[in-house]
Coordinates of C-alpha atoms in Angstrom, one line a residue:
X1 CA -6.8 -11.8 -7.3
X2 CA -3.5 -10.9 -8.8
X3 CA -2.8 -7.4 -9.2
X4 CA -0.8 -5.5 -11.3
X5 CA 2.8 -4.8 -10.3
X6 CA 3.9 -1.2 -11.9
X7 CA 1.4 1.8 -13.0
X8 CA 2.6 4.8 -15.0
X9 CA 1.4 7.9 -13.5
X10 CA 0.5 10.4 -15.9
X11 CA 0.0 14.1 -14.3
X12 CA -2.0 16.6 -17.4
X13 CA -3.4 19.7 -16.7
X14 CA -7.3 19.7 -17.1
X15 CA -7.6 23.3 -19.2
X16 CA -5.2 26.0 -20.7
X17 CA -5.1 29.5 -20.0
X18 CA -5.0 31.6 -23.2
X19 CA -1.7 33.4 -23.7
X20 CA 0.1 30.8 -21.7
X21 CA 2.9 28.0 -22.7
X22 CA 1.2 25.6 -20.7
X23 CA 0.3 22.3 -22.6
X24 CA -2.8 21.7 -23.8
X25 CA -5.0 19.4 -22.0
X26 CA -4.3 15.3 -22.3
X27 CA -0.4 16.4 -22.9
X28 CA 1.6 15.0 -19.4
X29 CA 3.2 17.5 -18.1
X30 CA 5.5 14.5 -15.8
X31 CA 5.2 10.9 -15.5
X32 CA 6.5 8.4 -13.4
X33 CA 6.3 4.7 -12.8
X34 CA 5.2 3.3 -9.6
X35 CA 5.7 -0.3 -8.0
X36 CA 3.7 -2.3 -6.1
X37 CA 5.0 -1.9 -2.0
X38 CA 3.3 -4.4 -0.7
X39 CA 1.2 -2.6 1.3
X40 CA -2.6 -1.4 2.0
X41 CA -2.6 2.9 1.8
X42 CA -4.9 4.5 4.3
X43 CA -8.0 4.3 1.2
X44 CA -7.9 0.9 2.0
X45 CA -6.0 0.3 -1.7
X46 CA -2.7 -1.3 -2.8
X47 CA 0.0 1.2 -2.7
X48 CA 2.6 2.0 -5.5
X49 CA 5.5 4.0 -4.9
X50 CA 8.4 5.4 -7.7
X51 CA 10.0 9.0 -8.8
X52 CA 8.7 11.1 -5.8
X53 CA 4.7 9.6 -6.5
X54 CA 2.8 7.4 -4.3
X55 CA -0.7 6.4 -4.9
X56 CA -3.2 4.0 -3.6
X57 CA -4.4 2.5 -7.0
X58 CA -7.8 0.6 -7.2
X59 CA -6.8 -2.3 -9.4
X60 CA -10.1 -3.1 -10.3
X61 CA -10.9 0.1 -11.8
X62 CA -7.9 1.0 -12.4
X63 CA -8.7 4.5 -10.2
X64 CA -6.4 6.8 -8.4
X65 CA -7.8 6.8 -5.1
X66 CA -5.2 8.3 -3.1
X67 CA -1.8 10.9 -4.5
X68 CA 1.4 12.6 -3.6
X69 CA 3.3 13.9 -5.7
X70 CA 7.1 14.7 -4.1
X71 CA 5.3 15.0 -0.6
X72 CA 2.6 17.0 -1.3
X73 CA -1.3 16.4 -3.0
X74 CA -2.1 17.3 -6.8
X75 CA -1.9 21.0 -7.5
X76 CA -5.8 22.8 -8.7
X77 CA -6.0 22.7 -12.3
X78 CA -4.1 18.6 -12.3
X79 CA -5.5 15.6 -13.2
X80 CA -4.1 12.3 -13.0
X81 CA -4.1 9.4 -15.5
X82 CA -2.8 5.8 -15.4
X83 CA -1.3 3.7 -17.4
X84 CA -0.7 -0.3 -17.1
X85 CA 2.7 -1.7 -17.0
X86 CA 3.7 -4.8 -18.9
X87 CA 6.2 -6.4 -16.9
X88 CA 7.7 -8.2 -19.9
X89 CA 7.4 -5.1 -22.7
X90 CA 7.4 -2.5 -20.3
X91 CA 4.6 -0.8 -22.6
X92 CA 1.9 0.9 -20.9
X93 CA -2.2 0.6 -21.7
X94 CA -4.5 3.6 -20.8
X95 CA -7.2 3.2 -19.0
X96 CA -10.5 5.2 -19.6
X97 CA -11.5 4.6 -15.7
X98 CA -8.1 6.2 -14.3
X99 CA -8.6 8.8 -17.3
X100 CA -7.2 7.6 -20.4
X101 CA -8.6 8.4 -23.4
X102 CA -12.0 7.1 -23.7
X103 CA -13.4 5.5 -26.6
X104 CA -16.2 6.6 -28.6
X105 CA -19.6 5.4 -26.6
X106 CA -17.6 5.2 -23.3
X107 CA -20.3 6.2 -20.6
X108 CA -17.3 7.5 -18.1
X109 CA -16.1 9.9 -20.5
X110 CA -15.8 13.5 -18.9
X111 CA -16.7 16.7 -20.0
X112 CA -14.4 19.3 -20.5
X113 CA -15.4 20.8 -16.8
X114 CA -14.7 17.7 -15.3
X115 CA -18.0 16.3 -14.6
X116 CA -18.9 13.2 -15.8
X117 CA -20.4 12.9 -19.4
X118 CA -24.5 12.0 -19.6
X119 CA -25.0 8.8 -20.9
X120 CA -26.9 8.4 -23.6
X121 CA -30.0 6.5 -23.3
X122 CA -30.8 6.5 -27.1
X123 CA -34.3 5.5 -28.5

């Protein structure tokens, strides 16, 4: 299996205080793009590595397993989100399993708390 070769990292915070500058949730508050190293991270996953981030990435779902962010894990009140890199456009595609916007219907949407959405069963 071939996997992919660069991720962007998206870091967004997951709520907003009132009466604060802080971005709202879903804006990034930094981004960087990490390569494939080569290696297996101590998850078991590929690792990617670029601009201070390392993560162990599962490429088939797209999920963050594993992050540091300049040395040091994601801060309370962080989420992280991923974005495909195309090698030749260098255009990203979000992914709803790593976080990305989910589509209308999408089962692993996530409530505003963070916990997963209920799927509907429907009649």
């Amino acid at each position: 299996m071939s996997h992919p070769q660069s991720y962007e990292i998206l870091l967004v915070p997951e709520f907003k205080k009132s009466g604060t500058d802080a971005p709202g949730p879903g804006r990034a508050i930094r981004s960087a793009v990490v390569a494939a190293t080569g290696e297996t991270g101590a998850s078991g996953y590929p690792r990617y590595e670029g601009e201070g981030v390392v993560a162990d990435i599962d490429p088939s779902t797209r999920t963050v397993e594993a992050l540091l962010v300049d040395g040091a894990e994601l801060d309370y009140g962080l989420s992280v989100r991923i974005s495909e890199k195309s090698v030749e456009s260098g255009e990203g595609r979000r992914s709803p399993a790593a976080g990305g916007t989910p589509e209308p219907g999408d089962s692993r949407a996530e409530q505003p708390d963070g916990e997963p959405a209920d799927e509907d069963t429907g009649p």
